[in-house]
Amino acid sequence: MPWVVPSASGTRQMHILLIGAGGHGRAVLETLRDAGWPPPAGVLDDNPASAGLSGIPLLGPLAAAEALRQQGLEAAHVALGDNLRRQALGEWLASLGYALPVIRHPSAVVAGSARIGDGSVLLPRVVVGAAAEVGRHAILNTGCIVEHDSRLEDAVHIAPGAVLGGGVRIGATALVGLGAALKPGVAVGARAVVGVGAAVISDVAPGLCVGGTPAVPLR
Ligand SMILES: CC(C)(COP(=O)(O)OP(=O)(O)OC[C@H]1O[C@@H](n2cnc3c(N)ncnc32)[C@H](O)[C@@H]1OP(=O)(O)O)[C@@H](O)C(=O)NCCC(=O)NCCS
């Protein structure tokens, strides 16, 4: 099977290698299909009990990525919800020479002045506002809103329905939970967790877990 196929527009569309055959992997696979990508070359998963992804070859454990690169596979995506692991594996794939394209659902709306880092995925109905900057390996999950001038460092996860006001800053590998709302201009530190439904109205220190309305430290 050729790994690279020409598209109608002349741009190269690649048979991408997916890493992770869990729930997030299924969401990424649907997004690739909706966005008109060719079928993925396959999926890798370290779980020996993994059933893989429907209709996609299960090519073995993650270590197989090295040999597949040598066989000419050019692009990959880490579809794992664990932020630290996604970042580490994404950078490992980049060091092997894989391209890490941004995967964007066609219903996502991204301002022309926004920037999205390699290896990131935008699931259905995401909105990214003017001059927002999103780092590498981000998950912008279903229906989240990243307003204008926000700055998201690498490997963050903005969960479904979360809303980031203008100028919000999110540190590397932080998780903003389902439906959380962040006041314009607040900063969430690296590795922090914002709980489901939180209303964040002041800065969150690195590594802290907060929740509630208004959000307070939980542990
Ligand atoms: C905040 C969170 C990380 C806490 O998880 P946890 O450490 O396992 O904590 P627990 O469930 O044991 O709860 C600990 C306490 O915090 C409270 N709590 C948990 N989540 C809360 C939230 N979102 N808001 C307010 N309080 C919360 C619990 O009621 C409990 O209170 P208690 O000690 O008075 O009984 C988790 O509840 C959460 O919101 N995760 C985000 C999940 C998410 O959005 N994922 C993305 C999926 S796509």
mmCIF file of N, CA, C and O and ligand atoms in Angstrom, residues 141 157 159-160 175-178 193-198 209-212 218-219, ligand 1:
data_model
loop_
_atom_site.group_PDB
_atom_site.id
_atom_site.type_symbol
_atom_site.label_atom_id
_atom_site.label_comp_id
_atom_site.label_asym_id
_atom_site.label_seq_id
_atom_site.Cartn_x
_atom_site.Cartn_y
_atom_site.Cartn_z
ATOM 1 N N ASN A 141 -10.966 19.302 22.338
ATOM 2 C CA ASN A 141 -12.015 18.294 22.254
ATOM 3 C C ASN A 141 -13.353 18.915 21.834
ATOM 4 O O ASN A 141 -13.523 20.136 21.814
ATOM 5 N N HIS A 157 -5.010 19.466 27.153
ATOM 6 C CA HIS A 157 -6.284 18.876 26.733
ATOM 7 C C HIS A 157 -7.386 19.816 27.198
ATOM 8 O O HIS A 157 -7.549 20.029 28.408
ATOM 9 N N ALA A 159 -11.170 19.875 27.326
ATOM 10 C CA ALA A 159 -12.199 18.841 27.210
ATOM 11 C C ALA A 159 -13.466 19.399 26.551
ATOM 12 O O ALA A 159 -13.641 20.616 26.410
ATOM 13 N N PRO A 160 -14.390 18.488 26.178
ATOM 14 C CA PRO A 160 -15.603 18.924 25.483
ATOM 15 C C PRO A 160 -16.354 20.028 26.228
ATOM 16 O O PRO A 160 -16.558 19.965 27.447
ATOM 17 N N LEU A 175 -4.921 19.933 32.048
ATOM 18 C CA LEU A 175 -6.229 19.454 31.592
ATOM 19 C C LEU A 175 -7.299 20.433 32.048
ATOM 20 O O LEU A 175 -7.396 20.739 33.242
ATOM 21 N N VAL A 176 -8.090 20.910 31.110
ATOM 22 C CA VAL A 176 -9.262 21.725 31.444
ATOM 23 C C VAL A 176 -10.475 20.835 31.223
ATOM 24 O O VAL A 176 -10.751 20.407 30.099
ATOM 25 N N GLY A 177 -11.206 20.520 32.301
ATOM 26 C CA GLY A 177 -12.247 19.502 32.260
ATOM 27 C C GLY A 177 -13.515 19.917 31.528
ATOM 28 O O GLY A 177 -13.729 21.094 31.190
ATOM 29 N N LEU A 178 -14.363 18.925 31.361
ATOM 30 C CA LEU A 178 -15.634 19.091 30.640
ATOM 31 C C LEU A 178 -16.418 20.311 31.129
ATOM 32 O O LEU A 178 -16.678 20.460 32.327
ATOM 33 N N VAL A 193 -5.000 20.672 36.829
ATOM 34 C CA VAL A 193 -6.255 20.057 36.382
ATOM 35 C C VAL A 193 -7.400 20.966 36.812
ATOM 36 O O VAL A 193 -7.516 21.325 37.991
ATOM 37 N N VAL A 194 -8.230 21.342 35.862
ATOM 38 C CA VAL A 194 -9.441 22.107 36.148
ATOM 39 C C VAL A 194 -10.605 21.122 36.051
ATOM 40 O O VAL A 194 -10.821 20.503 35.007
ATOM 41 N N GLY A 195 -11.339 20.932 37.138
ATOM 42 C CA GLY A 195 -12.377 19.913 37.201
ATOM 43 C C GLY A 195 -13.583 20.214 36.330
ATOM 44 O O GLY A 195 -13.813 21.352 35.891
ATOM 45 N N VAL A 196 -14.368 19.161 36.148
ATOM 46 C CA VAL A 196 -15.614 19.275 35.379
ATOM 47 C C VAL A 196 -16.461 20.432 35.912
ATOM 48 O O VAL A 196 -16.674 20.549 37.124
ATOM 49 N N GLY A 197 -16.913 21.287 35.015
ATOM 50 C CA GLY A 197 -17.869 22.333 35.372
ATOM 51 C C GLY A 197 -17.332 23.482 36.195
ATOM 52 O O GLY A 197 -18.109 24.321 36.662
ATOM 53 N N ALA A 198 -16.024 23.579 36.359
ATOM 54 C CA ALA A 198 -15.451 24.637 37.200
ATOM 55 C C ALA A 198 -15.630 26.016 36.562
ATOM 56 O O ALA A 198 -15.681 26.143 35.334
ATOM 57 N N CYS A 209 -5.070 21.039 41.424
ATOM 58 C CA CYS A 209 -6.345 20.549 40.912
ATOM 59 C C CYS A 209 -7.440 21.403 41.518
ATOM 60 O O CYS A 209 -7.536 21.518 42.750
ATOM 61 N N VAL A 210 -8.261 22.016 40.695
ATOM 62 C CA VAL A 210 -9.299 22.910 41.196
ATOM 63 C C VAL A 210 -10.656 22.490 40.662
ATOM 64 O O VAL A 210 -10.772 21.849 39.624
ATOM 65 N N GLY A 211 -11.709 22.888 41.390
ATOM 66 C CA GLY A 211 -13.059 22.614 40.932
ATOM 67 C C GLY A 211 -14.041 23.495 41.660
ATOM 68 O O GLY A 211 -13.708 24.130 42.669
ATOM 69 N N GLY A 212 -15.263 23.530 41.172
ATOM 70 C CA GLY A 212 -16.321 24.301 41.821
ATOM 71 C C GLY A 212 -16.534 25.656 41.184
ATOM 72 O O GLY A 212 -15.852 26.055 40.246
ATOM 73 N N LEU A 218 -8.910 21.382 45.129
ATOM 74 C CA LEU A 218 -9.594 20.171 45.579
ATOM 75 C C LEU A 218 -8.644 19.223 46.285
ATOM 76 O O LEU A 218 -9.052 18.462 47.143
ATOM 77 N N ARG A 219 -7.387 19.210 45.872
ATOM 78 C CA ARG A 219 -6.417 18.324 46.523
ATOM 79 C C ARG A 219 -5.023 18.858 46.275
ATOM 80 O O ARG A 219 -4.825 19.639 45.395
HETATM 81 C C1 LIG B 1 -11.378 17.240 39.554
HETATM 82 C C2 LIG B 1 -11.126 15.764 39.344
HETATM 83 C C3 LIG B 1 -9.789 15.574 38.623
HETATM 84 C C4 LIG B 1 -11.058 15.118 40.723
HETATM 85 O O1 LIG B 1 -10.879 13.755 40.562
HETATM 86 P P1 LIG B 1 -10.364 12.875 41.826
HETATM 87 O O2 LIG B 1 -9.027 13.349 42.242
HETATM 88 O O3 LIG B 1 -10.519 11.451 41.429
HETATM 89 O O4 LIG B 1 -11.315 13.309 42.975
HETATM 90 P P2 LIG B 1 -12.578 12.566 43.599
HETATM 91 O O5 LIG B 1 -13.553 12.161 42.574
HETATM 92 O O6 LIG B 1 -12.049 11.522 44.525
HETATM 93 O O7 LIG B 1 -13.208 13.750 44.465
HETATM 94 C C5 LIG B 1 -12.489 14.373 45.507
HETATM 95 C C6 LIG B 1 -13.343 15.487 46.050
HETATM 96 O O8 LIG B 1 -13.439 16.522 45.064
HETATM 97 C C7 LIG B 1 -14.814 16.712 44.709
HETATM 98 N N1 LIG B 1 -14.850 16.958 43.263
HETATM 99 C C8 LIG B 1 -14.444 16.117 42.299
HETATM 100 N N2 LIG B 1 -14.596 16.681 41.101
HETATM 101 C C9 LIG B 1 -15.117 17.895 41.316
HETATM 102 C C10 LIG B 1 -15.496 18.947 40.452
HETATM 103 N N3 LIG B 1 -15.367 18.836 39.116
HETATM 104 N N4 LIG B 1 -15.986 20.070 40.988
HETATM 105 C C11 LIG B 1 -16.125 20.191 42.350
HETATM 106 N N5 LIG B 1 -15.780 19.218 43.216
HETATM 107 C C12 LIG B 1 -15.286 18.080 42.699
HETATM 108 C C13 LIG B 1 -15.534 15.437 45.107
HETATM 109 O O9 LIG B 1 -16.899 15.669 45.369
HETATM 110 C C14 LIG B 1 -14.780 15.058 46.349
HETATM 111 O O10 LIG B 1 -15.231 15.840 47.418
HETATM 112 P P3 LIG B 1 -15.256 15.266 48.939
HETATM 113 O O11 LIG B 1 -13.828 14.946 49.275
HETATM 114 O O12 LIG B 1 -15.822 16.393 49.714
HETATM 115 O O13 LIG B 1 -16.105 14.047 48.889
HETATM 116 C C15 LIG B 1 -12.241 15.105 38.506
HETATM 117 O O14 LIG B 1 -13.455 14.985 39.259
HETATM 118 C C16 LIG B 1 -12.511 15.884 37.254
HETATM 119 O O15 LIG B 1 -13.331 16.793 37.207
HETATM 120 N N6 LIG B 1 -11.788 15.490 36.162
HETATM 121 C C17 LIG B 1 -11.905 16.081 34.852
HETATM 122 C C18 LIG B 1 -12.404 14.987 33.898
HETATM 123 C C19 LIG B 1 -12.538 15.500 32.480
HETATM 124 O O16 LIG B 1 -13.168 16.493 32.204
HETATM 125 N N7 LIG B 1 -11.910 14.765 31.560
HETATM 126 C C20 LIG B 1 -11.963 15.022 30.156
HETATM 127 C C21 LIG B 1 -12.719 13.928 29.485
HETATM 128 S S1 LIG B 1 -12.788 14.110 27.755
#
